[in-house]
């Protein structure tokens, strides 16, 4: 297929339709071209839809419908590569057009300088080991706690409920 119609993004009243014999042929056709802004897939088979999700790349994908995905403002919309950059709609628009600037201002506190002396020459094996440890990817010291936080909260609410019930019953003269 050498037609320019299938090579460029179309924002107009023309809808080109290409008949293919299989999902494999359609996926190959898509992957041989630049990434589309949106990929529309029509199929009653969830396996076919899943294949298009996994084996192609596009800004977004809409299965068994057209344009409805644009009306859902919680879905990010935008392209990949030549079809666009960034995501738009709701919070995604704010994030796309915001500049999250990281700023670090180092002061010359004597305590900080005492810990930071290893940064300065002359370098040796001990200082290199310090740098490796400093730059190594590490998990949060609260990682385990965070994953169990919902259970801890429910447990604490249970304890608080028991104390509240005991207080109410004692206030009305009921013995536990």
XYZ file of C-alpha atoms in Angstrom:
176
model
C 0.000 0.000 0.000
C 1.784 3.137 -1.172
C -1.065 5.631 -0.858
C -0.305 8.869 0.984
C -3.719 8.532 2.590
C -2.441 5.735 4.809
C 0.889 7.431 5.507
C -0.272 10.689 7.127
C -2.617 11.717 9.901
C -6.050 12.515 8.571
C -8.069 15.313 10.160
C -10.912 15.621 7.722
C -14.036 14.096 6.276
C -12.152 11.241 4.586
C -12.138 7.796 6.193
C -9.890 5.373 4.361
C -10.785 1.720 4.814
C -8.335 -1.057 4.125
C -9.583 -4.627 4.080
C -7.278 -7.191 5.613
C -7.522 -10.952 5.859
C -6.391 -11.330 9.465
C -5.397 -9.557 12.657
C -1.781 -10.469 11.844
C -1.983 -8.596 8.546
C -3.567 -5.550 10.206
C -0.970 -5.479 12.991
C 1.849 -5.772 10.462
C 0.343 -2.925 8.397
C 0.097 -0.688 11.474
C 3.596 -1.484 12.721
C 5.187 -0.733 9.328
C 4.041 2.895 9.541
C 4.391 5.810 11.936
C 2.436 5.480 15.165
C -1.161 6.662 14.868
C -2.742 9.213 17.180
C -5.606 6.802 17.894
C -6.076 3.209 16.856
C -9.661 2.040 16.310
C -10.228 -1.705 16.512
C -13.553 -3.380 15.833
C -13.874 -6.987 16.948
C -16.158 -9.193 19.022
C -13.120 -11.166 20.150
C -11.411 -9.921 23.314
C -8.301 -11.876 22.267
C -8.071 -9.837 19.052
C -8.525 -6.571 20.959
C -5.844 -7.643 23.452
C -3.443 -8.423 20.601
C -3.853 -4.917 19.187
C -3.284 -3.432 22.660
C -0.117 -5.470 23.183
C 1.388 -5.639 19.700
C 0.887 -2.092 18.411
C 1.824 1.361 19.648
C -0.411 4.414 19.352
C -1.371 7.480 21.343
C -4.601 5.798 22.390
C -6.805 2.920 21.370
C -10.572 2.695 21.164
C -12.237 -0.686 20.690
C -15.645 -1.095 19.067
C -16.456 2.616 19.058
C -15.283 5.954 17.714
C -14.879 9.316 19.396
C -16.392 8.177 22.705
C -12.917 8.052 24.238
C -12.644 11.805 23.610
C -15.688 12.456 25.801
C -14.198 10.669 28.806
C -12.169 13.449 30.406
C -10.432 11.076 32.805
C -8.741 9.279 29.894
C -5.542 10.933 28.716
C -5.506 11.800 25.018
C -2.407 12.450 22.949
C 0.044 10.984 20.498
C 3.309 9.089 20.466
C 6.247 10.138 18.310
C 5.248 11.971 15.119
C 1.531 11.836 15.989
C 2.015 14.109 18.985
C 3.565 14.588 22.357
C 2.085 14.670 25.816
C -1.317 13.845 27.195
C -4.375 16.090 27.381
C -7.753 16.123 29.199
C -8.344 16.992 32.817
C -5.365 16.528 35.115
C -3.267 15.227 32.207
C -3.484 18.643 30.493
C -2.256 20.344 33.641
C 0.613 17.865 33.985
C 1.579 18.193 30.301
C 1.725 21.969 30.380
C 3.317 22.294 33.821
C 7.022 22.429 34.432
C 7.991 20.420 37.473
C 11.350 21.936 38.215
C 13.537 20.125 40.711
C 15.576 22.535 42.823
C 18.209 21.689 45.415
C 20.046 24.425 47.283
C 23.030 23.191 49.246
C 24.114 25.188 52.239
C 27.508 25.036 53.896
C 26.417 23.763 57.293
C 29.478 22.347 59.119
C 27.668 19.103 59.971
C 26.699 18.557 56.333
C 30.228 19.370 55.240
C 31.633 16.823 57.696
C 29.470 14.105 56.115
C 30.210 15.350 52.606
C 34.016 15.464 52.792
C 34.271 12.141 51.014
C 33.163 13.893 47.827
C 36.387 15.805 47.495
C 39.767 14.637 46.107
C 41.955 12.778 46.549
C 39.719 9.818 45.770
C 40.430 6.330 47.057
C 38.652 2.964 47.269
C 36.849 3.925 50.472
C 35.463 7.098 48.878
C 34.440 5.215 45.725
C 32.578 2.655 47.861
C 30.840 5.584 49.579
C 29.780 6.985 46.177
C 28.486 3.600 45.023
C 26.413 3.272 48.173
C 25.189 6.853 47.879
C 24.131 6.426 44.230
C 22.710 2.893 44.528
C 19.001 2.481 43.969
C 17.398 1.772 47.289
C 13.872 1.223 48.462
C 12.059 3.427 50.910
C 12.758 2.644 54.561
C 8.978 2.699 55.018
C 8.269 0.420 52.028
C 7.105 -2.531 54.111
C 5.018 -0.321 56.373
C 3.291 1.387 53.435
C 2.185 -1.884 51.896
C 0.589 -2.938 55.203
C -0.879 0.487 56.027
C -4.515 -0.357 55.092
C -4.444 -3.365 57.423
C -2.883 -1.302 60.199
C -5.542 1.396 59.816
C -8.383 -1.153 59.961
C -6.785 -2.760 63.025
C -6.456 0.614 64.766
C -10.069 1.501 63.880
C -11.150 -1.797 65.436
C -9.314 -0.973 68.659
C -10.738 2.571 68.686
C -14.255 1.176 68.133
C -13.844 -1.212 71.070
C -12.765 1.632 73.369
C -15.611 3.862 72.110
C -18.167 1.097 72.716
C -16.779 0.495 76.197
C -16.996 4.220 76.987
C -20.603 4.484 75.749
C -21.695 1.404 77.686
C -19.996 2.651 80.868
C -21.627 6.074 80.418
C -25.073 4.422 80.419
C -24.277 2.229 83.396
C -23.866 -1.026 81.505
C -21.072 -3.266 82.698
C -18.973 -5.166 80.161
